[in-house]
């Protein structure tokens, strides 16, 4: 198992509808590739973790890095995983610029107290630390 975490900036601010469309396509593609992960979006800032087989993740990251919908892509971390951090999510997703998102397959409510919390069953991987930091920096102030 392998993961990559990156940060980027949307080329243009995206509406909820645009984000939903991206989520639906990502869910289908990621499911077919055996990729799981999470994407957080806040006022044009994006942080995403993708996890799966190493070659699949490297190819997917190369594709993501060439996507014109965002720029300033910075790879924050990558490496091997003992187990997935997001085993049930073909792409967990949350926009933090809208108060509520309509239910979409793969949508995760970050106000759920269990989301991104350390688990006694699993060591706190740096992927979760990065996502938690982004979440608390951008959401807690609301």
PDB file of C-alpha atoms in Angstrom, residues 16 93 132:
ATOM      1  CA  UNK A  16     -20.606  23.305  -5.055  1.00  0.00           C
ATOM      2  CA  UNK A  93     -14.678  14.812   0.259  1.00  0.00           C
ATOM      3  CA  UNK A 132      -6.375  17.445  10.755  1.00  0.00           C
TER       4      UNK A 132
END
